[in-house]
Amino acid sequence: VQNVSTRMLKIIAEAFAIKGMCLEKLPPPTATTPLKQQEHNERIVGYYEKAGDLAIVHLQEMDKGLTQAVPSSSGSYSGSWSSTSQNGIGTILETALQKSPILYISQGKLNRGIGAFRELLTAVESRSTQSMRMTLARQLAEVLLRGVCDKTYMPPENVTGRKKLGENTLEPRRYVGSSRFRPQQRDEECLLLLIIAESLASKAAVLERSPEVQETKEHSFHNACAVYDLLTIVLVKKMQYLQLSQSLERALKFSFDEFHVWYQFALSLICAEKYPRALLVLEECAKIDPKNPLVPLMSARLCLDYMHTVDEGIEHAKQAANMGVQSYAARGHVALGIGYALKGNEVKLQTTRQELQRKALAAFNKAHLIDKNDHLALFHMALQEAILRQIPEALKHVQQALQLQTDHLHSLHLLALLLSAQKRDEEALDMINAALQEYPEDFSLLFTKSKLEEVCGSVEKALSTCKRLMLLWRDMFESTTESEQRGTGLLDRLTTDRRSLAQIQLSELSDRDSGSVHESMAASRVEQALSEVASSMNSSLMPKIGLHQSWTLQAQIWVHLGELYLGMDRVAEANACVTEAASILPMSHQVAYMKGKVYVHKKQYKEAKMCFESAISISPTHIKSLIGLGKLLAGQRHYTMAEKMLKDAVSIDPTSHQAWQELGKVLEAVGQFETASECLMTAVNLESASPVVPFSVIPRTFH
Amino acid sequence: MPQGDIREWLSRYKALPETEISNYAKTIRGNEDLTSALYDLLENDREHEIIDPVCHQLFEFYRSRVENLQYFTMDLVPTLIWSYLAAISRNQKKAIGGIEACLLGIYNLEIVTPNGKPKVETFSFPTLCKASIYHEPFGLAALTLTEAALQSEHGEPMVVTSSAMPQVEHINSQNRHSVLTYVLSCYSNVICALSPRSHMTACYLATRACRTGFGDLDRVPSSHSTGPGHSDHILADPRIKVTPGFLVELLNIVYYVMFTTQPQLGAAALDAIHNRAAYELFSDVMMVSNAIKNSLLVNPSGKPMDG
């Protein structure tokens, strides 16, 4: 058949389609061989395929006609045009088009089905087939996702090799050309199909909200949703959260009050690390479905773990805890406890702080009561008890937590610190070493280990642990920090040096040419939470450490090493460490404090005082600097000022035995013997239960 | 005597001459008695002395790079992972050295190409702006003028190269789940070739890894102020640690399985993963499980039973 009018084409196509349908309706010829049966099936599919091809040609011709001719001149079939432009090509042909691949697949011929889908989709699109294309694209993506794995996937072959597309054949025109994107993997093809479907879906979305279009609206919404759901499956697999959140954002415009889409959008924002925005979207979700306990729980976690907006977090956690679904309520109480505990750290007033700490403990207890098997509740309970210096209880609970999850990093760390608080330092060290077997790349554990080794009297080992920290830092961050140079590169020279740290003279290594100190813009920013950096890193989420944080970590290693050297009375090395740290982070209270300590060691009290003062002005709650300054002032007989500093220190951290001890000494010196002895007693009591590293190095998070 | 089958299998393969391996490989997966015995052994008897040689042989099968022998081992991977995780959660590390070695061996084999180079996968993200075999590029007018749309206007598909996975010598808590996740993704890559029984064990793995240790926590709809409160002791089975990546990989497997061989078990596994992800607040896993559940609920796209 050649040179037929478009109208004829349509009629012939419909004829084929109806023939196929009739054959399908007929009961298959009974009592025949499977071979006959198959023949019968082939015939049905054959008719549908013909019908489909013709229908597409018809549509393509129509489009051509429309662009060539002035609309009014084609009066003969203007009636049919207007109907097709509204209803596509009519239900008969539409069914026929979609039938052939489905039939193949239901007959178990998956690959031919996929082939048929591809045939249809590679045909050049015409105006009225868009909604059908969307369905076809989605269906093919579904088939690929649900029935094919990488092993069995065959990429679409090149169709350019097909017979020349003459004008007279009734083959539909296809997208050809070698410059076109041709998917090579299953997920690539799925993704391609889905983004096409998505763009069609969001175009076709019915935005009108009048009741008449309710049904079509619902239908188009469900169709679009199906596309977005598949897109989610593929993009999460490929971890493309940003792209996913952008796609879902487009879906919002036709998803008024649809919880599913809004919630998915919120989750995608969380994955893409856009926390503030995610929180806003979650609020919207809470409005749509106020009974869902997950929404406030998620918000609480965002506030507490990522955004440090504690008060808001507490509010969300309260809601989650009171919603009555057991497991989420338990986690809600955990969140609440974390919130109270974090807030307790910030509050200055002694009574308020105690109140918050009590509330936190109660919340953890409640969580544990509801959900006995939750290690997190037990761990946080233990941590809170440790901070309140209820060491035996804390030990019991952390051990229970470890029974529930034998390798919980923070519980292991806490257990080691608790052992050291009981002055069982050797056991604590064993514990840390065991934990390091499981988590060899955890900075926080290594810091504690080094400190413990120092306390146990083997400074050599402490130094070698320090070197391990440096090697680890280099392995993990060297590639990411290349874009920015800080410090003098002392770390590189140290880590490439085979000698142990005990033998190296740092001063010989450090760069004389101090003009080469690079200072970057970022470095001049004031530290926010230096001491929390090492501990807030979670090894399972390790890679997400910012550039700045990694530098902070290196500075922290230097400060720690400097402290070790100072303990060994090697002032020159300590000084080199501090200089290095200062060149990396010039405005850090820890570095300033360390500088001060070195000056104290060198008996240069005036400089030391300045350093401590600047540390305090950077971070007014830095306990160590307050104590250092107090001690210094006391040594210079400025007792009133010293007393003030130490009282500040005590009220910031009432568990610091050094602060109490120094305060006692000062009071003794001014003659307040009774209060002095009380302070000293407190110091002794506290000292007997204090760990080598403060319990606060262990982070309060949800994992 | 099921263990007789296993012992025979152990000794027979060792004595097999090189030339007969391909024939042997064709028939071995059809040996129902043997496979049942192996499933049973790995599932229920992980402290049995025979486990170590069995795991060793499974790894030998995998290392042979003979396709059917590899499938034979892959079929058992979900069961291996389950036994492994269950033992880890109870701190019985010693008992499962063999299983761990086998899984680690598969991992280290799979992260390199046959000639020993680290495997790097590239993936190109298609964009609408570059013509493909399925579409013409849309004009800018059709797209909403967002920053993203303008950025992607450059046209070329974004090509992403995955970094090579590191060689692992010992499994510890830090790397355990990434090793297991990678092995699962290898399972998922060949899932079409694996047996329905293996698909079933994959569902069991998902269900149990997610539900163990939760007891009836969610089934009792009482108000939390009274709480379950009946028992002060901790349940015998501790919960099994899961990571987001591990669950996403399991979800992909379950999604395939529920539309092919195991609709009911797949649906149960999906629910289990969904609940666990919600409990742990894993947002990426939740997104996928929400998507799958939603597409089943309001589907224009077919139920699992439709095949």
PDB file of C-alpha atoms in Angstrom, chain B residues 31-205:
ATOM      1  CA  ASN B  31      20.924 -31.078  42.380  1.00  0.00           C
ATOM      2  CA  GLU B  32      17.962 -30.395  44.646  1.00  0.00           C
ATOM      3  CA  ASP B  33      19.090 -32.648  47.487  1.00  0.00           C
ATOM      4  CA  LEU B  34      22.428 -30.965  47.694  1.00  0.00           C
ATOM      5  CA  THR B  35      21.161 -27.404  47.522  1.00  0.00           C
ATOM      6  CA  SER B  36      18.480 -28.074  50.124  1.00  0.00           C
ATOM      7  CA  ALA B  37      21.040 -29.599  52.415  1.00  0.00           C
ATOM      8  CA  LEU B  38      23.290 -26.580  51.973  1.00  0.00           C
ATOM      9  CA  TYR B  39      20.541 -24.057  52.641  1.00  0.00           C
ATOM     10  CA  ASP B  40      19.606 -26.018  55.710  1.00  0.00           C
ATOM     11  CA  LEU B  41      23.136 -26.291  56.979  1.00  0.00           C
ATOM     12  CA  LEU B  42      24.001 -22.631  56.558  1.00  0.00           C
ATOM     13  CA  GLU B  43      20.713 -21.535  58.009  1.00  0.00           C
ATOM     14  CA  ASN B  44      20.448 -23.704  61.091  1.00  0.00           C
ATOM     15  CA  ASP B  45      23.762 -25.205  61.890  1.00  0.00           C
ATOM     16  CA  ARG B  46      26.335 -22.534  61.623  1.00  0.00           C
ATOM     17  CA  GLU B  47      28.543 -24.015  64.284  1.00  0.00           C
ATOM     18  CA  HIS B  48      28.875 -27.303  62.508  1.00  0.00           C
ATOM     19  CA  GLU B  49      32.425 -28.368  61.790  1.00  0.00           C
ATOM     20  CA  ILE B  50      31.651 -28.845  58.127  1.00  0.00           C
ATOM     21  CA  ILE B  51      30.845 -25.143  57.617  1.00  0.00           C
ATOM     22  CA  ASP B  52      34.415 -24.093  57.035  1.00  0.00           C
ATOM     23  CA  PRO B  53      35.153 -26.540  54.210  1.00  0.00           C
ATOM     24  CA  VAL B  54      31.744 -25.767  52.715  1.00  0.00           C
ATOM     25  CA  CYS B  55      32.442 -22.049  52.654  1.00  0.00           C
ATOM     26  CA  HIS B  56      35.867 -22.694  51.288  1.00  0.00           C
ATOM     27  CA  GLN B  57      34.443 -24.716  48.434  1.00  0.00           C
ATOM     28  CA  LEU B  58      31.774 -22.106  47.751  1.00  0.00           C
ATOM     29  CA  PHE B  59      34.517 -19.561  47.382  1.00  0.00           C
ATOM     30  CA  GLU B  60      36.454 -21.907  45.114  1.00  0.00           C
ATOM     31  CA  PHE B  61      33.341 -22.130  42.958  1.00  0.00           C
ATOM     32  CA  TYR B  62      33.146 -18.392  42.796  1.00  0.00           C
ATOM     33  CA  ARG B  63      36.795 -17.985  42.051  1.00  0.00           C
ATOM     34  CA  SER B  64      36.643 -20.444  39.175  1.00  0.00           C
ATOM     35  CA  ARG B  65      34.784 -17.774  37.183  1.00  0.00           C
ATOM     36  CA  VAL B  66      32.747 -20.554  35.601  1.00  0.00           C
ATOM     37  CA  GLU B  67      29.361 -18.947  35.247  1.00  0.00           C
ATOM     38  CA  ASN B  68      27.184 -21.686  36.669  1.00  0.00           C
ATOM     39  CA  LEU B  69      29.495 -22.329  39.567  1.00  0.00           C
ATOM     40  CA  GLN B  70      29.412 -18.639  40.402  1.00  0.00           C
ATOM     41  CA  TYR B  71      25.633 -18.725  40.347  1.00  0.00           C
ATOM     42  CA  PHE B  72      25.699 -21.728  42.627  1.00  0.00           C
ATOM     43  CA  THR B  73      27.545 -19.671  45.212  1.00  0.00           C
ATOM     44  CA  MET B  74      25.544 -16.515  44.570  1.00  0.00           C
ATOM     45  CA  ASP B  75      22.335 -18.460  45.186  1.00  0.00           C
ATOM     46  CA  LEU B  76      23.530 -18.985  48.731  1.00  0.00           C
ATOM     47  CA  VAL B  77      24.744 -15.468  49.391  1.00  0.00           C
ATOM     48  CA  PRO B  78      21.597 -14.179  51.164  1.00  0.00           C
ATOM     49  CA  THR B  79      21.670 -17.158  53.498  1.00  0.00           C
ATOM     50  CA  LEU B  80      25.352 -16.620  54.153  1.00  0.00           C
ATOM     51  CA  ILE B  81      24.805 -12.966  54.940  1.00  0.00           C
ATOM     52  CA  TRP B  82      21.924 -13.721  57.243  1.00  0.00           C
ATOM     53  CA  SER B  83      23.852 -16.331  59.219  1.00  0.00           C
ATOM     54  CA  TYR B  84      26.770 -13.965  59.410  1.00  0.00           C
ATOM     55  CA  LEU B  85      24.794 -10.976  60.648  1.00  0.00           C
ATOM     56  CA  ALA B  86      22.861 -13.062  63.150  1.00  0.00           C
ATOM     57  CA  ALA B  87      26.069 -14.401  64.627  1.00  0.00           C
ATOM     58  CA  ILE B  88      27.696 -10.962  64.699  1.00  0.00           C
ATOM     59  CA  SER B  89      24.790  -9.474  66.586  1.00  0.00           C
ATOM     60  CA  ARG B  90      25.234 -12.146  69.246  1.00  0.00           C
ATOM     61  CA  ASN B  91      28.952 -11.654  69.394  1.00  0.00           C
ATOM     62  CA  GLN B  92      29.755 -15.130  68.124  1.00  0.00           C
ATOM     63  CA  LYS B  93      32.470 -14.055  65.797  1.00  0.00           C
ATOM     64  CA  LYS B  94      34.574 -17.151  66.119  1.00  0.00           C
ATOM     65  CA  ALA B  95      31.914 -19.510  64.869  1.00  0.00           C
ATOM     66  CA  ILE B  96      31.586 -17.843  61.519  1.00  0.00           C
ATOM     67  CA  GLY B  97      35.133 -17.326  60.373  1.00  0.00           C
ATOM     68  CA  GLY B  98      34.477 -19.450  57.311  1.00  0.00           C
ATOM     69  CA  ILE B  99      31.427 -17.498  56.231  1.00  0.00           C
ATOM     70  CA  GLU B 100      33.223 -14.226  56.747  1.00  0.00           C
ATOM     71  CA  ALA B 101      36.175 -15.384  54.692  1.00  0.00           C
ATOM     72  CA  CYS B 102      33.887 -16.481  51.878  1.00  0.00           C
ATOM     73  CA  LEU B 103      31.993 -13.187  51.756  1.00  0.00           C
ATOM     74  CA  LEU B 104      35.193 -11.185  51.981  1.00  0.00           C
ATOM     75  CA  GLY B 105      36.674 -13.306  49.209  1.00  0.00           C
ATOM     76  CA  ILE B 106      33.735 -12.605  46.934  1.00  0.00           C
ATOM     77  CA  TYR B 107      34.050  -8.901  47.696  1.00  0.00           C
ATOM     78  CA  ASN B 108      37.736  -8.767  46.915  1.00  0.00           C
ATOM     79  CA  LEU B 109      37.206 -10.709  43.703  1.00  0.00           C
ATOM     80  CA  GLU B 110      34.411  -8.474  42.552  1.00  0.00           C
ATOM     81  CA  ILE B 111      36.084  -5.139  43.125  1.00  0.00           C
ATOM     82  CA  VAL B 112      38.680  -5.885  40.482  1.00  0.00           C
ATOM     83  CA  THR B 113      38.402  -6.753  36.835  1.00  0.00           C
ATOM     84  CA  PRO B 114      39.521 -10.237  35.786  1.00  0.00           C
ATOM     85  CA  ASN B 115      42.968  -8.890  34.979  1.00  0.00           C
ATOM     86  CA  GLY B 116      43.384  -7.456  38.435  1.00  0.00           C
ATOM     87  CA  LYS B 117      42.710  -3.765  37.886  1.00  0.00           C
ATOM     88  CA  PRO B 118      40.376  -1.954  40.263  1.00  0.00           C
ATOM     89  CA  LYS B 119      36.898  -1.898  38.818  1.00  0.00           C
ATOM     90  CA  VAL B 120      35.659   1.555  37.959  1.00  0.00           C
ATOM     91  CA  GLU B 121      32.165   2.021  36.699  1.00  0.00           C
ATOM     92  CA  THR B 122      31.029   4.941  34.626  1.00  0.00           C
ATOM     93  CA  PHE B 123      27.501   6.061  34.376  1.00  0.00           C
ATOM     94  CA  SER B 124      26.212   8.800  32.149  1.00  0.00           C
ATOM     95  CA  PHE B 125      23.226  10.747  33.315  1.00  0.00           C
ATOM     96  CA  PRO B 126      21.025  11.533  30.380  1.00  0.00           C
ATOM     97  CA  THR B 127      19.671  15.044  30.059  1.00  0.00           C
ATOM     98  CA  LEU B 128      16.688  16.278  28.156  1.00  0.00           C
ATOM     99  CA  CYS B 129      18.792  18.779  26.300  1.00  0.00           C
ATOM    100  CA  LYS B 130      20.804  16.193  24.458  1.00  0.00           C
ATOM    101  CA  ALA B 131      18.896  14.338  21.781  1.00  0.00           C
ATOM    102  CA  SER B 132      18.548  10.660  22.447  1.00  0.00           C
ATOM    103  CA  ILE B 133      17.163   7.673  20.645  1.00  0.00           C
ATOM    104  CA  TYR B 134      13.875   8.416  22.367  1.00  0.00           C
ATOM    105  CA  HIS B 135      13.479  12.143  22.051  1.00  0.00           C
ATOM    106  CA  GLU B 136      14.389  15.442  20.466  1.00  0.00           C
ATOM    107  CA  PRO B 137      15.827  18.030  22.784  1.00  0.00           C
ATOM    108  CA  PHE B 138      13.179  20.304  24.129  1.00  0.00           C
ATOM    109  CA  GLY B 139      13.522  23.973  23.605  1.00  0.00           C
ATOM    110  CA  LEU B 140      14.230  26.180  26.541  1.00  0.00           C
ATOM    111  CA  ALA B 141      10.746  27.563  26.305  1.00  0.00           C
ATOM    112  CA  ALA B 142       9.269  24.234  27.283  1.00  0.00           C
ATOM    113  CA  LEU B 143      11.292  23.999  30.428  1.00  0.00           C
ATOM    114  CA  THR B 144      10.730  26.251  33.310  1.00  0.00           C
ATOM    115  CA  LEU B 145      13.533  28.719  33.487  1.00  0.00           C
ATOM    116  CA  THR B 146      15.251  27.536  36.587  1.00  0.00           C
ATOM    117  CA  GLU B 147      18.865  27.730  37.387  1.00  0.00           C
ATOM    118  CA  ALA B 148      19.111  23.995  37.051  1.00  0.00           C
ATOM    119  CA  ALA B 149      17.535  24.070  33.623  1.00  0.00           C
ATOM    120  CA  LEU B 150      19.992  26.684  32.475  1.00  0.00           C
ATOM    121  CA  GLN B 151      22.888  24.732  33.835  1.00  0.00           C
ATOM    122  CA  SER B 152      21.902  21.568  32.106  1.00  0.00           C
ATOM    123  CA  GLU B 153      21.530  23.517  28.885  1.00  0.00           C
ATOM    124  CA  HIS B 154      25.150  22.724  28.127  1.00  0.00           C
ATOM    125  CA  GLY B 155      23.698  19.565  26.831  1.00  0.00           C
ATOM    126  CA  GLU B 156      26.211  16.815  27.279  1.00  0.00           C
ATOM    127  CA  PRO B 157      25.178  14.003  29.568  1.00  0.00           C
ATOM    128  CA  MET B 158      26.941  14.150  32.887  1.00  0.00           C
ATOM    129  CA  VAL B 159      29.304  11.226  33.199  1.00  0.00           C
ATOM    130  CA  VAL B 160      29.978   9.989  36.674  1.00  0.00           C
ATOM    131  CA  THR B 161      32.787   7.632  37.433  1.00  0.00           C
ATOM    132  CA  SER B 162      32.505   5.657  40.594  1.00  0.00           C
ATOM    133  CA  SER B 163      35.668   5.451  42.593  1.00  0.00           C
ATOM    134  CA  ALA B 164      37.174   2.042  43.010  1.00  0.00           C
ATOM    135  CA  MET B 165      36.306   0.162  46.145  1.00  0.00           C
ATOM    136  CA  PRO B 166      39.223  -0.411  48.489  1.00  0.00           C
ATOM    137  CA  GLN B 167      40.751  -3.820  48.943  1.00  0.00           C
ATOM    138  CA  VAL B 168      39.794  -5.132  52.374  1.00  0.00           C
ATOM    139  CA  GLU B 169      41.989  -7.429  54.407  1.00  0.00           C
ATOM    140  CA  HIS B 170      39.976  -7.790  57.568  1.00  0.00           C
ATOM    141  CA  ILE B 171      36.356  -7.170  58.193  1.00  0.00           C
ATOM    142  CA  ASN B 172      35.702  -4.921  61.173  1.00  0.00           C
ATOM    143  CA  SER B 173      32.747  -2.901  62.316  1.00  0.00           C
ATOM    144  CA  GLN B 174      33.857   0.022  60.262  1.00  0.00           C
ATOM    145  CA  ASN B 175      33.858  -1.726  56.914  1.00  0.00           C
ATOM    146  CA  ARG B 176      31.540  -4.672  57.510  1.00  0.00           C
ATOM    147  CA  HIS B 177      28.431  -3.199  56.057  1.00  0.00           C
ATOM    148  CA  SER B 178      30.083  -1.652  53.057  1.00  0.00           C
ATOM    149  CA  VAL B 179      31.548  -5.052  52.182  1.00  0.00           C
ATOM    150  CA  LEU B 180      28.177  -6.738  52.598  1.00  0.00           C
ATOM    151  CA  THR B 181      26.439  -4.009  50.644  1.00  0.00           C
ATOM    152  CA  TYR B 182      28.808  -4.458  47.763  1.00  0.00           C
ATOM    153  CA  VAL B 183      28.313  -8.224  47.757  1.00  0.00           C
ATOM    154  CA  LEU B 184      24.570  -7.643  47.756  1.00  0.00           C
ATOM    155  CA  SER B 185      24.889  -5.341  44.779  1.00  0.00           C
ATOM    156  CA  CYS B 186      26.742  -8.106  42.943  1.00  0.00           C
ATOM    157  CA  TYR B 187      23.848 -10.390  43.829  1.00  0.00           C
ATOM    158  CA  SER B 188      21.441  -7.830  42.483  1.00  0.00           C
ATOM    159  CA  ASN B 189      23.386  -7.564  39.221  1.00  0.00           C
ATOM    160  CA  VAL B 190      22.870 -11.204  38.383  1.00  0.00           C
ATOM    161  CA  ILE B 191      19.549 -11.660  40.120  1.00  0.00           C
ATOM    162  CA  CYS B 192      17.736 -12.791  36.959  1.00  0.00           C
ATOM    163  CA  ALA B 193      19.929 -15.844  36.748  1.00  0.00           C
ATOM    164  CA  LEU B 194      19.399 -16.926  40.331  1.00  0.00           C
ATOM    165  CA  SER B 195      16.915 -19.477  41.573  1.00  0.00           C
ATOM    166  CA  PRO B 196      13.482 -18.665  43.014  1.00  0.00           C
ATOM    167  CA  ARG B 197      14.560 -20.349  46.201  1.00  0.00           C
ATOM    168  CA  SER B 198      17.459 -17.956  46.454  1.00  0.00           C
ATOM    169  CA  HIS B 199      15.062 -15.066  45.885  1.00  0.00           C
ATOM    170  CA  MET B 200      13.056 -16.411  48.764  1.00  0.00           C
ATOM    171  CA  THR B 201      16.056 -16.419  51.068  1.00  0.00           C
ATOM    172  CA  ALA B 202      16.785 -12.838  50.027  1.00  0.00           C
ATOM    173  CA  CYS B 203      13.331 -11.886  51.282  1.00  0.00           C
ATOM    174  CA  TYR B 204      13.933 -13.764  54.511  1.00  0.00           C
ATOM    175  CA  LEU B 205      17.213 -11.957  54.914  1.00  0.00           C
TER     176      LEU B 205
END
